[in-house]
Tab-separated table of C-alpha atoms in Angstrom:
chain	number	residue	atom	x	y	z
A	237	MET	CA	30.253	-3.302	-7.114
A	238	LEU	CA	32.449	-3.755	-10.172
A	239	LEU	CA	31.438	-4.593	-13.030
A	240	THR	CA	34.663	-6.286	-15.877
A	241	ILE	CA	34.354	-6.317	-19.676
A	242	SER	CA	36.710	-9.167	-20.977
A	243	THR	CA	37.426	-9.367	-24.976
A	244	THR	CA	39.880	-11.481	-27.089
A	245	GLY	CA	42.372	-10.659	-29.873
A	246	ASN	CA	44.790	-11.595	-31.867
A	247	ALA	CA	48.411	-10.448	-33.117
A	248	ALA	CA	46.414	-8.498	-35.918
A	249	ASN	CA	43.233	-7.542	-34.014
A	250	PRO	CA	44.809	-6.786	-30.494
A	251	ALA	CA	42.917	-7.414	-27.306
A	252	THR	CA	43.863	-4.112	-25.565
A	253	ASP	CA	42.054	-2.393	-28.079
A	254	LEU	CA	39.515	-2.018	-25.180
A	255	GLY	CA	41.211	-0.019	-23.828
A	256	PHE	CA	40.837	2.548	-26.760
A	257	LEU	CA	37.486	2.065	-27.931
A	258	LEU	CA	37.070	2.274	-23.244
A	259	HIS	CA	39.367	5.752	-23.841
A	260	LYS	CA	40.985	4.625	-20.931
A	261	HIS	CA	44.715	3.157	-21.577
A	262	PRO	CA	45.659	-0.522	-19.999
A	263	ALA	CA	48.937	0.257	-18.400
A	264	ASN	CA	47.185	3.342	-16.175
A	265	ALA	CA	44.530	2.631	-13.027
A	266	GLN	CA	42.110	5.803	-13.082
A	267	SER	CA	39.545	7.458	-10.732
A	268	PHE	CA	36.683	9.959	-10.870
A	269	SER	CA	34.553	11.155	-8.599
A	270	THR	CA	31.162	10.873	-8.716
A	271	ALA	CA	28.288	12.369	-7.075
A	272	HIS	CA	27.784	9.640	-5.066
A	273	GLY	CA	31.319	8.392	-4.197
A	274	THR	CA	34.733	7.031	-6.323
A	275	ALA	CA	34.682	5.484	-9.474
A	276	HIS	CA	37.694	3.263	-10.424
A	277	VAL	CA	38.735	1.974	-14.081
A	278	PHE	CA	41.418	-0.894	-14.356
A	279	TYR	CA	42.663	-3.310	-16.402
A	280	PRO	CA	42.834	-6.860	-14.643
A	281	GLU	CA	45.145	-8.977	-17.764
A	282	ALA	CA	45.505	-6.795	-20.586
A	283	GLY	CA	47.724	-8.719	-24.081
A	284	ASP	CA	46.697	-9.624	-27.027
A	285	GLU	CA	45.169	-12.371	-26.881
A	286	ARG	CA	42.897	-11.064	-23.640
A	287	CYS	CA	41.856	-8.383	-22.191
A	288	THR	CA	39.832	-6.953	-19.111
A	289	ALA	CA	38.457	-4.154	-18.036
A	290	ALA	CA	36.821	-3.218	-14.321
A	291	LEU	CA	34.622	-0.137	-13.273
A	292	LEU	CA	34.348	-0.666	-9.532
A	293	LEU	CA	32.718	2.040	-7.586
A	294	GLU	CA	33.217	3.039	-4.031
A	295	VAL	CA	29.922	4.841	-3.063
A	296	ASP	CA	29.974	7.033	-0.221
A	297	PRO	CA	26.988	5.742	2.391
A	298	VAL	CA	26.846	9.269	3.982
A	299	ALA	CA	26.915	10.800	0.355
A	300	LEU	CA	23.976	8.760	-1.361
A	301	ALA	CA	21.603	9.679	1.910
A	302	ARG	CA	22.606	13.385	1.880
A	303	ARG	CA	21.712	13.256	-2.104
A	304	GLY	CA	18.682	10.987	-2.319
A	305	LYS	CA	15.741	9.445	-1.377
A	306	GLY	CA	13.984	9.813	2.522
A	307	LYS	CA	13.789	13.334	3.381
A	308	GLY	CA	9.857	13.052	3.250
A	309	ARG	CA	8.622	13.118	6.413
A	310	GLY	CA	6.347	10.156	7.462
A	311	GLY	CA	9.098	7.395	7.057
A	312	ALA	CA	9.096	4.369	9.153
A	313	PRO	CA	11.482	3.942	12.035
A	314	ASP	CA	13.916	2.211	10.315
A	315	ALA	CA	13.789	4.087	7.465
A	316	ALA	CA	16.830	6.195	8.539
A	317	LEU	CA	18.975	3.532	9.359
A	318	ALA	CA	18.717	1.587	6.061
A	319	GLN	CA	19.838	5.280	4.254
A	320	TYR	CA	23.232	4.095	5.568
A	321	VAL	CA	23.039	0.472	5.521
A	322	ASN	CA	22.423	-0.890	3.075
A	323	ASP	CA	23.543	-2.688	-0.325
A	324	ARG	CA	23.621	-0.212	-2.278
A	325	PRO	CA	28.267	0.117	-2.232
A	326	TYR	CA	28.049	-3.582	-3.149
A	327	ALA	CA	25.627	-4.613	-5.700
A	328	ALA	CA	25.318	-2.936	-9.245
A	329	SER	CA	22.247	-0.425	-9.874
A	330	SER	CA	21.705	2.523	-11.056
A	331	LEU	CA	24.728	4.559	-9.426
A	332	LEU	CA	26.514	2.298	-11.856
A	333	ALA	CA	24.724	2.491	-14.712
A	334	VAL	CA	25.248	6.558	-13.874
A	335	ALA	CA	28.769	5.674	-13.534
A	336	LEU	CA	29.631	3.414	-16.511
A	337	SER	CA	27.412	6.851	-18.569
A	338	ASN	CA	29.961	9.110	-16.792
A	339	VAL	CA	32.987	7.089	-16.458
A	340	PHE	CA	32.025	5.786	-20.170
A	341	SER	CA	30.572	8.384	-22.381
A	342	SER	CA	32.659	8.046	-25.901
A	343	ALA	CA	32.369	4.550	-25.573
A	344	LEU	CA	28.486	4.090	-24.956
A	345	ARG	CA	27.969	6.631	-28.342
A	346	GLY	CA	30.499	4.991	-30.347
A	347	VAL	CA	32.854	7.094	-30.968
A	348	CYS	CA	36.907	6.024	-31.438
A	349	ARG	CA	38.786	8.857	-33.721
A	350	ALA	CA	41.608	5.548	-32.755
A	351	ARG	CA	40.144	2.414	-34.092
A	352	PRO	CA	36.861	3.420	-36.187
A	353	GLU	CA	36.305	0.696	-37.577
A	354	ARG	CA	36.945	-1.392	-34.194
A	355	ALA	CA	33.782	0.949	-32.568
A	356	GLU	CA	31.850	-0.584	-35.361
A	357	GLN	CA	32.792	-3.911	-35.158
A	358	ALA	CA	31.032	-6.418	-33.425
A	359	LEU	CA	33.598	-8.284	-30.781
A	360	PRO	CA	33.607	-11.380	-28.250
A	361	LEU	CA	32.028	-10.060	-25.500
A	362	ARG	CA	32.218	-11.486	-21.386
A	363	VAL	CA	30.408	-9.272	-19.132
A	364	GLU	CA	30.406	-10.393	-15.645
A	365	VAL	CA	27.832	-9.089	-12.290
A	366	PRO	CA	29.378	-10.543	-9.008
A	367	ALA	CA	25.949	-9.358	-7.643
A	368	LEU	CA	23.048	-7.748	-8.949
A	369	PRO	CA	19.807	-7.184	-7.293
A	370	ALA	CA	17.143	-8.916	-10.245
A	371	ARG	CA	13.439	-8.098	-9.485
A	372	GLY	CA	12.059	-11.259	-11.205
A	373	GLY	CA	15.090	-13.189	-11.083
A	374	PRO	CA	17.231	-15.781	-12.543
A	375	ASP	CA	14.873	-15.960	-15.178
A	376	LEU	CA	13.968	-12.385	-16.490
A	377	VAL	CA	17.033	-11.887	-16.412
A	378	ARG	CA	17.509	-13.884	-19.312
A	379	GLN	CA	13.993	-13.026	-21.056
A	380	LEU	CA	15.719	-9.831	-20.795
A	381	PHE	CA	18.984	-9.672	-21.880
A	382	GLU	CA	18.381	-13.050	-24.546
A	383	PRO	CA	16.642	-10.892	-26.878
A	384	LEU	CA	19.902	-8.925	-27.460
A	385	GLY	CA	22.059	-11.401	-28.966
A	386	TRP	CA	23.484	-12.481	-25.029
A	387	ALA	CA	24.034	-16.142	-24.528
A	388	VAL	CA	23.175	-15.827	-20.077
A	389	GLU	CA	24.072	-17.146	-17.677
A	390	ALA	CA	22.336	-16.331	-14.171
A	391	THR	CA	22.746	-17.878	-10.820
A	392	ALA	CA	21.292	-16.850	-7.823
A	393	VAL	CA	22.391	-16.267	-5.002
A	394	PRO	CA	21.438	-18.121	-1.054
A	395	LEU	CA	21.097	-16.338	1.218
A	396	ASP	CA	23.684	-18.469	3.473
A	397	GLU	CA	25.237	-21.119	2.095
A	398	GLU	CA	25.988	-22.127	5.058
A	399	PHE	CA	21.700	-22.795	5.365
A	400	PRO	CA	20.022	-23.542	2.101
A	401	GLU	CA	17.196	-24.362	3.344
A	402	TRP	CA	16.889	-20.656	3.846
A	403	GLY	CA	16.671	-19.722	0.229
A	404	ASP	CA	17.905	-18.101	-2.755
A	405	SER	CA	18.439	-14.071	-2.208
A	406	ARG	CA	17.334	-11.438	-4.464
A	407	TYR	CA	20.893	-11.098	-5.844
A	408	VAL	CA	22.803	-13.138	-9.290
A	409	ARG	CA	25.885	-13.729	-10.456
A	410	LEU	CA	25.573	-12.518	-14.193
A	411	VAL	CA	27.679	-12.980	-17.206
A	412	LEU	CA	27.021	-12.127	-20.911
A	413	GLU	CA	28.916	-13.914	-24.021
A	414	GLY	CA	27.925	-12.782	-27.301
A	415	GLU	CA	29.750	-10.912	-30.377
A	416	LEU	CA	28.171	-6.749	-30.303
A	417	ARG	CA	30.020	-3.848	-30.959
A	418	LEU	CA	30.959	-1.955	-27.170
A	419	ALA	CA	28.306	0.811	-27.607
A	420	HIS	CA	25.419	-1.424	-28.072
A	421	ALA	CA	27.123	-3.686	-25.341
A	422	LEU	CA	27.023	-0.748	-22.979
A	423	ARG	CA	24.178	0.998	-23.560
A	424	HIS	CA	22.377	-3.048	-22.386
A	425	LEU	CA	24.245	-2.600	-19.494
A	426	TYR	CA	23.283	1.187	-19.296
A	427	VAL	CA	19.490	0.939	-19.901
A	428	LEU	CA	19.223	-3.051	-17.872
A	429	LEU	CA	20.671	-2.682	-14.642
A	430	PRO	CA	18.409	-0.395	-12.881
A	431	VAL	CA	15.363	-1.959	-14.260
A	432	LEU	CA	16.514	-5.336	-13.199
A	433	ASP	CA	16.801	-3.591	-9.700
A	434	ASP	CA	13.350	-2.089	-9.561
A	435	ALA	CA	14.746	1.016	-8.317
A	436	LYS	CA	16.882	4.686	-9.170
A	437	HIS	CA	18.586	6.845	-6.550
A	438	TYR	CA	17.750	10.193	-7.925
A	439	TRP	CA	14.472	11.678	-9.177
A	440	VAL	CA	13.013	10.768	-12.518
A	441	SER	CA	12.236	14.195	-14.473
A	442	ALA	CA	11.001	14.403	-17.889
A	443	ASP	CA	14.423	13.975	-19.296
A	444	GLU	CA	14.853	10.699	-18.587
A	445	VAL	CA	12.583	9.849	-21.389
A	446	ASP	CA	15.766	10.790	-23.509
A	447	LYS	CA	18.169	9.044	-21.957
A	448	LEU	CA	16.349	6.331	-22.283
A	449	LEU	CA	15.234	6.416	-25.658
A	450	ARG	CA	19.267	7.556	-26.803
A	451	ALA	CA	20.292	4.476	-25.022
A	452	GLY	CA	17.783	2.142	-26.766
A	453	ASP	CA	18.212	3.365	-29.961
A	454	GLY	CA	17.516	0.248	-32.288
A	455	TRP	CA	17.231	-2.179	-29.706
A	456	LEU	CA	14.095	-1.190	-27.468
A	457	ALA	CA	11.584	-0.663	-30.020
A	458	GLY	CA	11.311	-4.712	-31.026
A	459	HIS	CA	12.040	-5.549	-27.335
A	460	PRO	CA	9.558	-8.853	-26.248
A	461	GLU	CA	10.255	-6.751	-22.174
A	462	GLN	CA	9.473	-3.375	-24.136
A	463	LYS	CA	6.040	-2.151	-21.646
A	464	LEU	CA	8.450	-3.670	-18.835
A	465	ILE	CA	11.949	-1.633	-19.073
A	466	VAL	CA	10.456	1.344	-20.414
A	467	GLY	CA	7.883	1.461	-17.068
A	468	ARG	CA	10.742	0.547	-14.844
A	469	TYR	CA	13.143	2.685	-16.073
A	470	LEU	CA	10.530	5.559	-15.498
A	471	SER	CA	10.187	4.205	-11.657
A	472	ARG	CA	6.667	3.793	-13.301
A	473	ARG	CA	5.694	7.618	-14.057
A	474	TRP	CA	2.650	6.764	-15.745
A	475	SER	CA	2.560	10.437	-18.174
A	476	LEU	CA	6.137	9.641	-18.825
A	477	THR	CA	5.908	5.731	-19.604
A	478	ARG	CA	2.740	6.623	-21.928
A	479	GLN	CA	5.257	9.351	-23.781
A	480	ALA	CA	7.835	7.363	-23.721
A	481	MET	CA	5.093	4.022	-26.367
A	482	GLU	CA	4.054	6.709	-28.020
A	483	ARG	CA	7.688	7.992	-29.095
A	484	LEU	CA	8.929	4.196	-30.048
A	485	GLU	CA	5.849	2.971	-31.341
A	486	LEU	CA	6.213	6.214	-33.639
A	487	ALA	CA	10.172	4.899	-34.077
A	488	ARG	CA	8.617	1.041	-35.077
A	489	LEU	CA	5.599	2.373	-37.854
A	490	ALA	CA	9.463	4.575	-39.017
A	491	ASP	CA	11.756	1.378	-39.688
A	492	ALA	CA	8.746	-0.525	-41.053
A	493	ASP	CA	7.983	2.016	-43.505
A	494	ASP	CA	12.241	3.015	-43.593
A	495	THR	CA	11.468	6.812	-43.309
A	496	ASP	CA	11.992	8.595	-40.848
A	497	VAL	CA	10.212	9.988	-37.503
A	498	GLU	CA	9.710	13.156	-37.953
A	499	GLU	CA	7.224	12.168	-41.826
A	500	ILE	CA	5.680	10.069	-39.478
A	501	ASP	CA	4.991	12.548	-36.713
A	502	ASN	CA	3.385	14.795	-39.260
A	503	ALA	CA	-0.365	15.356	-38.076
A	504	VAL	CA	-0.235	18.076	-35.849
A	505	ASP	CA	0.299	21.490	-37.735
A	506	GLU	CA	1.813	23.305	-35.142
A	507	GLU	CA	-0.017	26.931	-36.423
A	508	SER	CA	-3.185	26.099	-36.059
A	509	ASP	CA	-3.229	23.313	-33.216
A	510	THR	CA	-6.315	23.131	-31.613
A	511	GLU	CA	-5.863	20.627	-28.889
A	512	GLU	CA	-7.606	22.180	-25.552
A	513	ARG	CA	-4.953	22.916	-23.083
A	514	PRO	CA	-5.238	20.781	-19.774
A	515	VAL	CA	-7.433	21.913	-17.048
A	516	PRO	CA	-5.374	23.701	-13.917
A	517	LEU	CA	-5.683	20.934	-10.587
A	518	ALA	CA	-7.065	24.193	-8.591
A	519	VAL	CA	-9.757	24.455	-11.234
A	520	ARG	CA	-11.037	21.043	-11.105
A	521	ARG	CA	-11.051	20.922	-7.574
A	522	ARG	CA	-12.882	24.781	-7.275
A	523	GLU	CA	-15.573	22.716	-9.901
A	524	ALA	CA	-15.862	19.857	-8.238
A	525	ILE	CA	-16.590	21.224	-4.402
A	526	LEU	CA	-19.145	24.214	-6.406
A	527	ASP	CA	-21.114	21.235	-7.883
A	528	ALA	CA	-20.495	19.337	-3.955
A	529	LEU	CA	-22.394	22.968	-2.635
A	530	ARG	CA	-25.071	22.962	-5.296
A	531	GLU	CA	-25.702	19.458	-4.748
A	532	ALA	CA	-26.257	19.363	-0.825
A	533	GLY	CA	-28.678	23.144	-1.754
A	534	ALA	CA	-25.908	25.018	0.322
A	535	ALA	CA	-27.509	28.983	-0.167
A	536	ARG	CA	-24.680	30.455	2.581
A	537	VAL	CA	-21.362	28.915	2.813
A	538	LEU	CA	-18.210	29.289	5.020
A	539	ASP	CA	-14.231	29.325	3.084
A	540	LEU	CA	-12.812	28.328	5.712
A	541	GLY	CA	-8.746	28.830	5.311
A	542	CYS	CA	-9.824	30.792	2.293
A	543	GLY	CA	-6.358	32.696	1.612
A	544	GLN	CA	-6.431	34.921	-1.088
A	545	GLY	CA	-10.503	34.456	-1.651
A	546	GLN	CA	-10.789	31.991	-4.979
A	547	LEU	CA	-12.747	29.970	-3.869
A	548	VAL	CA	-15.274	33.316	-2.780
A	549	GLY	CA	-14.585	35.129	-6.365
A	550	GLU	CA	-16.164	32.136	-7.931
A	551	LEU	CA	-18.951	31.069	-5.602
A	552	LEU	CA	-19.515	34.930	-5.861
A	553	LYS	CA	-20.462	33.943	-9.702
A	554	ASP	CA	-23.082	31.998	-9.303
A	555	VAL	CA	-26.611	33.934	-7.561
A	556	ARG	CA	-27.654	30.173	-5.560
A	557	PHE	CA	-25.095	31.154	-2.754
A	558	THR	CA	-26.794	34.361	-0.658
A	559	GLU	CA	-23.925	34.520	1.708
A	560	ILE	CA	-20.294	34.008	1.442
A	561	VAL	CA	-18.285	34.251	4.210
A	562	GLY	CA	-13.862	33.776	3.752
A	563	VAL	CA	-12.595	33.135	6.898
A	564	ASP	CA	-8.463	33.418	7.383
A	565	VAL	CA	-6.453	33.385	9.895
A	566	SER	CA	-3.575	35.872	7.112
A	567	VAL	CA	-5.003	39.181	7.758
A	568	ARG	CA	-2.337	39.719	4.338
A	569	ALA	CA	-3.939	37.107	2.827
A	570	LEU	CA	-8.001	38.230	3.993
A	571	THR	CA	-5.839	42.258	2.303
A	572	VAL	CA	-5.112	40.244	-0.981
A	573	ALA	CA	-8.216	39.006	-1.115
A	574	SER	CA	-10.004	42.458	-1.025
A	575	ARG	CA	-8.650	43.466	-3.575
A	576	ARG	CA	-8.352	40.885	-5.481
A	577	LEU	CA	-11.754	40.477	-5.105
A	578	ARG	CA	-12.021	44.605	-6.154
A	579	LEU	CA	-14.787	44.554	-2.530
A	580	GLU	CA	-14.296	48.631	-2.953
A	581	GLN	CA	-16.024	48.599	-5.498
A	582	MET	CA	-18.585	46.207	-5.706
A	583	GLY	CA	-22.132	47.310	-6.080
A	584	GLU	CA	-24.567	47.099	-2.951
A	585	ARG	CA	-26.305	43.822	-3.854
A	586	GLN	CA	-23.672	41.833	-4.699
A	587	SER	CA	-21.055	43.557	-1.671
A	588	ALA	CA	-23.844	42.409	0.752
A	589	ARG	CA	-23.713	38.815	-0.393
A	590	VAL	CA	-19.784	38.535	0.508
A	591	ARG	CA	-17.683	39.469	4.222
A	592	LEU	CA	-13.953	38.314	4.945
A	593	THR	CA	-13.414	38.327	8.136
A	594	GLN	CA	-10.513	36.677	10.038
A	595	GLY	CA	-9.878	34.254	12.501
A	596	SER	CA	-8.600	31.093	13.975
A	597	LEU	CA	-10.558	27.358	12.521
A	598	ALA	CA	-8.015	26.084	15.700
A	599	TYR	CA	-11.038	27.942	18.277
A	600	THR	CA	-14.616	28.007	18.689
A	601	ASP	CA	-16.227	31.465	17.420
A	602	LYS	CA	-19.577	32.073	17.554
A	603	ARG	CA	-19.748	33.802	14.325
A	604	LEU	CA	-19.163	30.437	12.075
A	605	LYS	CA	-22.758	28.750	12.469
A	606	GLY	CA	-25.503	28.141	11.661
A	607	TYR	CA	-24.298	27.879	8.088
A	608	ASP	CA	-25.481	25.863	5.401
A	609	ALA	CA	-22.018	24.728	4.402
A	610	ALA	CA	-18.079	24.939	5.233
A	611	VAL	CA	-15.828	24.567	2.730
A	612	LEU	CA	-11.982	23.422	3.933
A	613	SER	CA	-10.168	23.603	0.583
A	614	GLU	CA	-6.444	22.588	0.970
A	615	VAL	CA	-6.709	23.858	5.010
A	616	ILE	CA	-6.006	20.860	7.536
A	617	GLU	CA	-2.669	19.628	5.934
A	618	HIS	CA	-0.937	23.303	7.011
A	619	LEU	CA	-1.391	22.473	10.914
A	620	ASP	CA	0.343	20.207	13.179
A	621	LEU	CA	-1.235	17.203	13.822
A	622	PRO	CA	-1.554	17.581	17.293
A	623	ARG	CA	-3.889	20.504	16.562
A	624	LEU	CA	-5.677	19.070	14.200
A	625	PRO	CA	-8.321	16.900	16.741
A	626	ALA	CA	-8.952	21.350	17.779
A	627	LEU	CA	-10.712	22.126	14.169
A	628	GLU	CA	-12.091	19.312	13.754
A	629	TYR	CA	-14.394	20.320	16.963
A	630	ALA	CA	-14.440	24.156	16.189
A	631	VAL	CA	-16.054	23.683	12.454
A	632	PHE	CA	-18.320	19.867	13.489
A	633	GLY	CA	-18.596	19.923	16.710
A	634	SER	CA	-19.491	23.923	17.169
A	635	ALA	CA	-19.838	25.704	14.348
A	636	ARG	CA	-21.805	22.190	12.626
A	637	PRO	CA	-23.236	23.611	9.327
A	638	ARG	CA	-25.447	21.257	7.424
A	639	THR	CA	-22.720	19.928	4.552
A	640	VAL	CA	-18.443	20.174	5.052
A	641	VAL	CA	-16.893	19.524	2.207
A	642	VAL	CA	-12.746	18.372	3.081
A	643	THR	CA	-10.230	18.380	0.445
A	644	THR	CA	-6.539	17.708	0.585
A	645	PRO	CA	-3.735	16.742	-1.845
A	646	ASN	CA	-3.080	12.326	-1.946
A	647	VAL	CA	-0.010	11.593	-0.959
A	648	GLU	CA	0.236	8.463	-3.412
A	649	TYR	CA	-0.085	10.282	-6.680
A	650	ASN	CA	3.664	12.533	-6.292
A	651	VAL	CA	5.287	10.225	-8.052
A	652	ARG	CA	3.277	11.116	-10.844
A	653	TRP	CA	3.991	15.020	-10.687
A	654	GLU	CA	7.456	15.370	-12.320
A	655	THR	CA	9.028	18.458	-11.068
A	656	LEU	CA	8.050	16.892	-7.404
A	657	PRO	CA	11.682	16.375	-5.706
A	658	ALA	CA	11.319	12.512	-4.561
A	659	GLY	CA	9.755	12.344	-1.193
A	660	HIS	CA	9.237	15.716	-0.488
A	661	VAL	CA	5.861	17.233	-0.716
A	662	ARG	CA	3.837	19.704	-2.554
A	663	HIS	CA	4.047	22.811	-0.650
A	664	GLY	CA	6.850	24.409	1.832
A	665	ASP	CA	4.573	24.479	4.970
A	666	HIS	CA	2.524	20.750	4.136
A	667	ARG	CA	2.850	19.367	8.079
A	668	PHE	CA	1.924	16.198	6.868
A	669	GLU	CA	0.228	15.002	3.244
A	670	TRP	CA	-2.208	11.872	3.532
A	671	THR	CA	-2.394	8.557	2.057
A	672	ARG	CA	-6.450	7.419	0.838
A	673	ALA	CA	-6.677	5.394	3.188
A	674	GLU	CA	-5.424	7.607	6.452
A	675	PHE	CA	-7.219	10.367	4.934
A	676	ARG	CA	-10.866	8.310	4.779
A	677	ALA	CA	-9.652	6.800	8.155
A	678	TRP	CA	-9.295	10.117	9.901
A	679	ALA	CA	-13.069	11.014	7.601
A	680	GLU	CA	-14.781	8.572	9.211
A	681	ARG	CA	-13.922	8.473	12.421
A	682	VAL	CA	-15.117	13.189	12.841
A	683	ALA	CA	-18.461	11.804	11.372
A	684	ALA	CA	-18.608	9.104	13.389
A	685	ARG	CA	-17.833	11.632	16.716
A	686	HIS	CA	-20.327	14.125	15.062
A	687	GLY	CA	-22.708	12.201	13.529
A	688	TYR	CA	-22.025	13.056	9.949
A	689	ALA	CA	-22.565	10.360	6.809
A	690	VAL	CA	-19.505	10.972	4.526
A	691	ARG	CA	-18.618	9.707	0.954
A	692	TYR	CA	-15.797	10.090	-1.112
A	693	VAL	CA	-14.655	12.019	-4.821
A	694	PRO	CA	-11.980	11.448	-6.976
A	695	VAL	CA	-10.440	15.644	-7.937
A	696	GLY	CA	-8.569	15.840	-11.318
A	697	GLU	CA	-6.914	12.358	-13.467
A	698	ASP	CA	-8.408	8.966	-11.198
A	699	ASP	CA	-5.085	7.165	-12.027
A	700	PRO	CA	-5.776	3.091	-11.168
A	701	GLU	CA	-2.276	2.681	-9.138
A	702	VAL	CA	-1.991	5.961	-6.851
A	703	GLY	CA	-5.601	7.214	-7.218
A	704	PRO	CA	-6.755	11.248	-8.467
A	705	PRO	CA	-4.240	14.089	-7.057
A	706	THR	CA	-6.147	15.467	-4.438
A	707	GLN	CA	-9.249	13.405	-2.498
A	708	MET	CA	-12.692	15.474	-1.589
A	709	ALA	CA	-15.172	14.508	1.547
A	710	VAL	CA	-18.365	15.345	1.558
A	711	PHE	CA	-20.010	15.437	4.921
A	712	THR	CA	-23.468	15.805	5.402
A	713	ALA	CA	-24.787	16.168	9.210
A	714	SER	CA	-27.621	14.029	10.015
A	715	GLU	CA	-31.306	14.994	11.936
A	716	THR	CA	-30.092	14.546	15.241
A	717	PRO	CA	-26.168	14.788	16.214
A	718	THR	CA	-25.846	12.167	17.751
A	719	GLY	CA	-22.620	11.360	17.390
A	720	THR	CA	-21.669	15.122	19.378
A	721	THR	CA	-22.631	13.204	23.223
A	722	THR	CA	-19.392	10.706	22.240
A	723	GLU	CA	-16.661	13.647	23.636
A	724	THR	CA	-13.984	12.353	25.353
A	725	ALA	CA	-12.246	13.752	28.100
A	726	ALA	CA	-9.813	15.230	26.163
A	727	GLU	CA	-12.122	16.813	23.695
A	728	SER	CA	-13.929	18.465	26.276
A	729	ALA	CA	-10.387	19.609	28.223
A	730	THR	CA	-9.168	20.879	24.397
A	731	ARG	CA	-12.468	22.652	23.679
A	732	ASN	CA	-12.497	24.600	26.552
A	733	GLU	CA	-9.276	25.656	26.816
A	734	ASN	CA	-9.758	26.627	23.064
A	735	GLU	CA	-13.217	28.504	23.644
A	736	LYS	CA	-11.066	30.410	26.581
A	737	GLY	CA	-8.119	31.188	24.037
A	738	ALA	CA	-10.833	32.489	22.096
A	739	THR	CA	-12.643	34.895	24.790
A	740	ALA	CA	-9.552	35.946	25.535
A	741	ALA	CA	-8.535	37.592	22.341
């Protein structure tokens, strides 16, 4: 991908001063290694009257695939090929923006010891990008650059010049002309190239807010498309976008009052701050489960896949739950749960309410029958999908409690986790994570097959775009289990095999 920056001058102020400002000598061709290829800087022309610097980025598609997105489960069949065959080596994007920042870092900051007065001056600049992905077309390109003082020529690139009826591609040829400081021009490009592409090749973390505000200092706070720029630059990460917008508003107010941001943002005394801390998601999840069990009037409860006993401990605090059984396949987890709950130090009445037992949810177990409710909290995603029908029958078909509560991560919400790498599941042992539609489709099938009604409860902040971080389904058994009579031959064979395995065990 290619970007050129040109300027004009005269004998008194030669155009070749561009080399001093960029810290790259016009007589030399230089190469720089990047995480995804090699960046070359050279000067197609360099004279007193006109000078052009070119940045050519050669992208290594293999390095991009290894270090970038696409490592998660459940991608489309052609996703693997798309990692290697794409427009990234040719079209300006966040890859070029990062190279721009690495190669011209001093110029971005406006630092030039050799020509400090030139670094402060507005220069006649011409910037050309032959291929720029623009989600929004030439109109959006103009809306982003024209308020910054650029004369914009954005020409849509046709899909095929020989077949004009096919229409235009999503790419434009961009030419910018204007009199600006070079540092300002580079900052505009650094922010707006990935904004127009509407994609980043790396995970957007919290430090991206600082990068955006540094590059946007002096122009972003008053830009008419500020919200679009911030949202796209931060990959629509809601929490990061809100943080950036709040800081930009403080900068705007400080500028209007001709004061410092620190003097505006002094409403909170950190030593006496009483702001409530956010409630952890695990706590909200247990609260939602307890609410569902109380609403169902359950007294005898199974915690299936109880792990280290956190939910069992919460159930013990409420006397309406008269019998609590924690089941887990891991003996080590049960040992930790026993220690956490201090079962050995419990009084006789309290210890009579709770029992921990080892068992696999892939097999039917007569010990699990006859209970009011069963909880599968963050359990199903730890099973391989082919084993899930066995769990379904063991819980809904064989044990058949009146109420079953199931929680599982909402994979759509993963983009909101600032510390979660793109394309990765939340836990290394998760075999899958479902979207809201996938979870509901599974729940509806299970309910219909085994004679349950099902309702859904969001757990945690219910984001308007991606939903809640945890999705919960509450199954309620019908009076007559008509759904269990529709068991298929394959399911029957699986059930028989499971029952034989349980007997042998």
